[in-house]
């Protein structure tokens, strides 16, 4: 067992929290924890109680940091991150395929009874989702020798959000050639070739999406949805009818002729695509019609789960701001005739959390009153943040002597074995008694007097962050950096780091939430367009390729660009490993 988790488990304050949970307390307040001590407490609670834990933070940045620490404390498979955009109406635009993949992995595992820890920003809990019941049954399990109609397989894949193409090259695609179905799931490295003999699955083979060659056979495969909004034809038809009725009702109240025309054009086109059961950009605006159950991520957790709210005061402030921003965004879309009233995308903080749906722990650095909360147990840890030594080893040596005098156990956190050896050599060079050096890449250290432990990170010793290698910044081949939008002329091909190759079609000013901003506009495959704020021009690079050959435009929100960048990163990693 992780030694730091063990220290937390046997600490008296932690025992008080555990006893409160086991006694059925609905709310407890924990204060005083510094640095990564918070994440170690959550890990200790999970190890002790062996029940699902849902951690809510006020924003995505905090959620990522919490998830990273928890993955260091526990096995990585025990921790899931549910990413979400702070403005729910942004879901109407294209979603980054990698974000989509993370979400689907989390929802699919939760629907199947995941018992680990899920971390999400508040934005993730407020958005409406398909019901847990729908998600739990939304999967296709195939095995060699199974009797199943080929058309049933194709229809199920369509219902799971897979796009039919001539040749499968990217996650989220499927194809049919005679009695052979190719499919590339959103999650995992492999694509599968399923060959039928009448209504019997004759073989299942893994194949390479680049050269289309089969690699080896497998006995079975389970395919989960590739999109969050999954629905059968009945749900699509019901949503289309409801949208049509609401549109007619709304149009009868609109007096502005121009707005009325815009509304009818935009909404009629949406309703037609709903009737046909199509997946389209902006489908999320009809989430409340497709799923009248109006469930959220919170509904994916059973009553045995534990809810941990990190810095609740900040989270409540964030919730109020999000409600305000969303209302402004919806008002702007109503004015532009892009949406009808009464459609819901999210729930408010009060409707989600005021009734305390799960046993709740509030973790706050400072002891303060939380609105609409009545904690039955208040626990105050004595914990101090670790100082930054800035490479001053004599200062560290003095602290090490103080800790030794007070019977403290000292832990130094490093990210790799190589870094561990370097730390060991430095301590020996300065004749400092060796502490316990652990392979745990925590965000920050702390001093925990009641447990008599001190935890120091490499950054706090050397003032340099030595995190484990993360995904490198996206550097794109056949592209050059743009310093200003003036470097572009209409018709130039450009590459967006998240969405791939498109065509620059000009610059314009848009009003979003009452604020006017300059945007560059990029045309993608079909009628898809992307508007990128000028202050985010670093995400766009100018395409450089063979002059006689026009590049292929990518589909906005598609998965092919993610596959290309993933393969490039894999190649870079292989080269690095060789070096």
Coordinates of C-alpha atoms in Angstrom, one line a residue, residues 216-506:
X216 CA -4.6 -11.1 -36.0
X217 CA -7.8 -12.8 -34.8
X218 CA -9.7 -12.1 -31.6
X219 CA -12.6 -14.1 -30.1
X220 CA -14.8 -11.3 -29.2
X221 CA -15.2 -7.5 -29.1
X222 CA -17.3 -5.0 -27.2
X223 CA -18.2 -1.7 -28.9
X224 CA -19.4 1.3 -26.9
X225 CA -21.0 4.5 -28.3
X226 CA -18.8 7.0 -30.1
X227 CA -21.0 10.0 -29.3
X228 CA -22.7 11.1 -26.1
X229 CA -26.1 11.6 -27.8
X230 CA -27.2 8.2 -28.8
X231 CA -30.8 7.5 -29.6
X232 CA -33.0 5.0 -31.4
X233 CA -35.4 6.1 -34.2
X234 CA -38.3 6.4 -31.7
X235 CA -36.5 9.0 -29.6
X236 CA -35.5 10.9 -32.7
X237 CA -39.1 10.9 -34.0
X238 CA -40.5 12.0 -30.6
X239 CA -37.9 14.8 -30.3
X240 CA -38.7 15.9 -33.9
X241 CA -42.4 16.1 -33.2
X242 CA -42.0 17.9 -29.9
X243 CA -39.6 20.4 -31.6
X244 CA -42.1 21.0 -34.5
X245 CA -44.9 21.7 -32.0
X246 CA -42.8 24.1 -30.0
X247 CA -41.6 25.8 -33.2
X248 CA -45.2 26.4 -34.3
X249 CA -46.2 27.7 -30.9
X250 CA -43.2 30.0 -30.8
X251 CA -43.6 31.3 -34.4
X252 CA -47.2 32.3 -33.6
X253 CA -45.8 34.7 -31.0
X254 CA -43.0 36.2 -33.1
X255 CA -44.0 39.6 -34.7
X256 CA -40.6 40.5 -36.4
X257 CA -40.9 39.2 -40.0
X258 CA -37.1 38.8 -40.4
X259 CA -36.7 36.9 -37.2
X260 CA -39.6 34.7 -38.0
X261 CA -38.1 33.8 -41.3
X262 CA -34.7 33.0 -39.7
X263 CA -36.3 30.8 -37.1
X264 CA -38.4 28.9 -39.6
X265 CA -35.4 28.2 -41.9
X266 CA -33.0 27.2 -39.1
X267 CA -35.4 25.1 -37.0
X268 CA -37.2 23.4 -40.0
X269 CA -33.8 22.1 -41.2
X270 CA -33.0 20.8 -37.7
X271 CA -36.4 19.1 -37.3
X272 CA -35.9 17.4 -40.7
X273 CA -32.6 16.0 -39.6
X274 CA -34.1 14.9 -36.3
X275 CA -36.8 13.0 -38.3
X276 CA -34.1 11.3 -40.3
X277 CA -32.2 10.3 -37.1
X278 CA -29.1 12.2 -38.2
X279 CA -26.2 13.2 -36.0
X280 CA -25.5 16.8 -36.8
X281 CA -23.6 19.8 -35.3
X282 CA -25.9 21.5 -32.9
X283 CA -27.9 18.3 -32.0
X284 CA -27.1 18.9 -28.4
X285 CA -29.6 21.8 -28.3
X286 CA -32.4 19.2 -28.5
X287 CA -31.0 17.1 -25.6
X288 CA -34.0 17.8 -23.4
X289 CA -36.4 16.6 -26.1
X290 CA -34.4 13.5 -26.9
X291 CA -34.1 12.6 -23.2
X292 CA -37.1 13.9 -21.3
X293 CA -35.6 12.2 -18.2
X294 CA -33.3 15.2 -17.9
X295 CA -30.5 13.2 -16.2
X296 CA -27.0 14.5 -15.4
X297 CA -23.7 13.0 -14.4
X298 CA -24.9 12.9 -10.8
X299 CA -27.6 10.3 -11.8
X300 CA -24.9 7.9 -12.9
X301 CA -23.9 7.4 -9.2
X302 CA -25.8 5.1 -6.9
X303 CA -26.7 6.0 -3.3
X304 CA -23.6 4.2 -1.9
X305 CA -21.4 6.8 -3.6
X306 CA -19.7 9.7 -1.9
X307 CA -19.7 13.2 -3.2
X308 CA -16.7 15.4 -2.5
X309 CA -17.0 19.1 -3.3
X310 CA -13.6 20.8 -3.5
X311 CA -13.6 24.5 -2.3
X312 CA -17.5 24.8 -2.2
X313 CA -17.6 28.6 -2.0
X314 CA -15.6 29.0 -5.2
X315 CA -17.8 26.3 -6.8
X316 CA -21.0 28.1 -5.9
X317 CA -19.6 31.4 -7.3
X318 CA -18.7 29.5 -10.5
X319 CA -22.2 28.0 -10.7
X320 CA -23.9 31.5 -10.5
X321 CA -21.6 32.8 -13.2
X322 CA -22.3 29.9 -15.5
X323 CA -26.0 30.3 -15.1
X324 CA -25.6 34.0 -16.0
X325 CA -23.3 33.3 -19.0
X326 CA -25.6 30.6 -20.3
X327 CA -28.7 32.9 -20.1
X328 CA -26.9 35.6 -22.0
X329 CA -25.7 33.1 -24.7
X330 CA -29.2 31.7 -25.1
X331 CA -30.7 35.2 -25.4
X332 CA -28.2 36.0 -28.2
X333 CA -29.1 32.8 -30.0
X334 CA -32.8 33.5 -29.6
X335 CA -32.3 37.0 -31.1
X336 CA -30.4 35.4 -34.1
X337 CA -33.2 32.9 -34.7
X338 CA -30.9 29.9 -34.0
X339 CA -32.9 28.4 -31.1
X340 CA -36.4 28.3 -29.7
X341 CA -37.3 29.1 -26.0
X342 CA -38.0 26.3 -23.5
X343 CA -35.1 24.1 -24.6
X344 CA -33.0 23.0 -21.6
X345 CA -29.3 22.2 -21.7
X346 CA -28.4 22.2 -18.0
X347 CA -29.6 22.3 -14.4
X348 CA -28.9 24.9 -11.7
X349 CA -26.8 24.3 -8.6
X350 CA -29.8 24.4 -6.4
X351 CA -31.7 21.8 -8.4
X352 CA -28.7 19.5 -8.4
X353 CA -27.2 19.8 -5.0
X354 CA -29.4 21.6 -2.5
X355 CA -31.3 18.4 -1.6
X356 CA -28.0 16.6 -0.9
X357 CA -28.5 13.6 -3.2
X358 CA -25.4 11.8 -1.9
X359 CA -23.4 11.8 1.4
X360 CA -21.3 14.9 0.9
X361 CA -17.9 16.1 2.1
X362 CA -17.0 19.7 1.7
X363 CA -13.2 20.3 1.5
X364 CA -12.2 23.9 2.1
X365 CA -8.8 25.3 2.9
X366 CA -10.4 27.7 5.4
X367 CA -13.2 27.0 7.9
X368 CA -16.1 29.1 6.7
X369 CA -19.9 29.0 6.4
X370 CA -21.2 27.3 3.3
X371 CA -24.6 28.5 2.0
X372 CA -27.5 26.0 2.4
X373 CA -25.2 23.5 4.1
X374 CA -25.5 22.0 7.6
X375 CA -22.5 19.8 8.3
X376 CA -23.0 17.3 11.0
X377 CA -19.3 16.9 11.6
X378 CA -16.5 19.5 11.2
X379 CA -13.0 18.3 11.0
X380 CA -10.0 20.7 11.0
X381 CA -6.7 19.2 9.9
X382 CA -3.4 20.7 11.1
X383 CA -1.5 20.9 7.8
X384 CA 1.0 23.4 6.5
X385 CA 2.1 24.1 2.9
X386 CA 5.7 23.0 2.1
X387 CA 8.1 25.9 1.6
X388 CA 10.0 26.3 -1.6
X389 CA 13.8 25.8 -1.0
X390 CA 14.9 27.3 -4.4
X391 CA 17.8 24.9 -4.6
X392 CA 19.2 26.1 -1.2
X393 CA 20.3 22.8 0.1
X394 CA 21.7 24.2 3.4
X395 CA 18.2 25.5 4.2
X396 CA 16.7 22.1 3.3
X397 CA 19.4 20.4 5.5
X398 CA 18.3 22.5 8.5
X399 CA 14.7 21.6 7.9
X400 CA 15.6 17.9 7.6
X401 CA 17.4 18.1 11.0
X402 CA 14.3 19.8 12.6
X403 CA 12.0 17.1 11.2
X404 CA 14.3 14.4 12.5
X405 CA 14.5 16.0 15.9
X406 CA 10.6 15.9 16.0
X407 CA 10.4 12.3 14.8
X408 CA 9.0 13.2 11.4
X409 CA 9.1 10.8 8.5
X410 CA 10.2 12.7 5.4
X411 CA 9.1 11.8 1.8
X412 CA 10.5 13.2 -1.4
X413 CA 8.4 12.8 -4.4
X414 CA 9.9 12.2 -7.8
X415 CA 8.4 11.3 -11.2
X416 CA 10.8 8.8 -12.7
X417 CA 13.5 6.4 -11.5
X418 CA 16.2 8.6 -13.2
X419 CA 15.0 11.6 -11.2
X420 CA 15.0 9.5 -8.0
X421 CA 18.6 8.7 -8.5
X422 CA 19.5 12.3 -9.2
X423 CA 17.8 13.3 -5.9
X424 CA 19.6 10.6 -4.1
X425 CA 23.0 11.8 -5.4
X426 CA 22.3 15.4 -4.5
X427 CA 21.4 14.5 -0.9
X428 CA 24.5 12.4 -0.6
X429 CA 26.7 15.2 -2.1
X430 CA 25.3 17.7 0.6
X431 CA 25.6 15.0 3.3
X432 CA 21.9 15.2 4.0
X433 CA 20.4 12.1 5.6
X434 CA 18.4 10.3 2.9
X435 CA 14.6 10.5 3.3
X436 CA 12.2 8.1 1.7
X437 CA 12.2 8.8 -2.0
X438 CA 8.9 7.8 -3.6
X439 CA 7.9 7.5 -7.3
X440 CA 4.9 9.8 -7.0
X441 CA 4.7 12.9 -9.1
X442 CA 2.5 15.0 -6.8
X443 CA 1.5 18.6 -7.5
X444 CA 2.8 20.0 -4.2
X445 CA 4.1 19.0 -0.8
X446 CA 2.9 19.7 2.8
X447 CA 3.8 19.2 6.4
X448 CA 1.4 17.1 8.5
X449 CA 2.3 17.5 12.2
X450 CA -0.4 15.2 13.6
X451 CA 0.8 12.3 11.5
X452 CA 4.5 13.5 11.8
X453 CA 5.2 13.4 8.1
X454 CA 6.6 15.9 5.7
X455 CA 6.2 15.6 1.9
X456 CA 8.4 17.5 -0.5
X457 CA 8.3 17.6 -4.3
X458 CA 11.2 18.1 -6.6
X459 CA 9.9 21.4 -7.6
X460 CA 10.0 22.6 -4.0
X461 CA 13.6 21.5 -3.7
X462 CA 15.0 22.7 -7.0
X463 CA 12.4 25.3 -8.1
X464 CA 12.0 23.4 -11.3
X465 CA 9.0 21.4 -12.4
X466 CA 9.9 17.8 -13.2
X467 CA 6.6 16.4 -14.2
X468 CA 6.3 13.2 -16.0
X469 CA 6.3 13.7 -19.8
X470 CA 2.9 14.7 -20.9
X471 CA 1.4 15.1 -24.3
X472 CA 3.7 17.6 -26.2
X473 CA 2.3 20.8 -27.6
X474 CA 0.8 20.1 -30.9
X475 CA 3.3 20.9 -33.6
X476 CA 2.0 20.2 -37.1
X477 CA 3.9 19.0 -40.1
X478 CA 3.4 20.9 -43.4
X479 CA 2.4 24.1 -41.4
X480 CA 4.1 27.3 -40.4
X481 CA 3.3 29.6 -37.5
X482 CA 1.1 32.6 -38.1
X483 CA 2.2 35.8 -36.3
X484 CA -0.8 37.8 -37.3
X485 CA -4.0 37.4 -39.3
X486 CA -2.5 39.7 -41.8
X487 CA -0.2 36.8 -42.8
X488 CA -3.3 35.1 -44.3
X489 CA -5.2 35.9 -47.5
X490 CA -8.7 34.6 -48.3
X491 CA -8.5 31.1 -49.8
X492 CA -5.3 30.1 -47.9
X493 CA -5.4 26.6 -46.4
X494 CA -4.8 26.6 -42.6
X495 CA -4.5 24.0 -39.9
X496 CA -6.3 24.2 -36.6
X497 CA -4.5 22.1 -33.9
X498 CA -7.8 20.6 -32.7
X499 CA -9.8 20.4 -36.0
X500 CA -7.3 19.9 -38.8
X501 CA -7.1 21.4 -42.3
X502 CA -9.7 24.1 -43.4
X503 CA -9.8 27.1 -45.7
X504 CA -9.5 30.7 -44.5
X505 CA -12.5 32.7 -45.7
X506 CA -12.0 36.0 -44.0

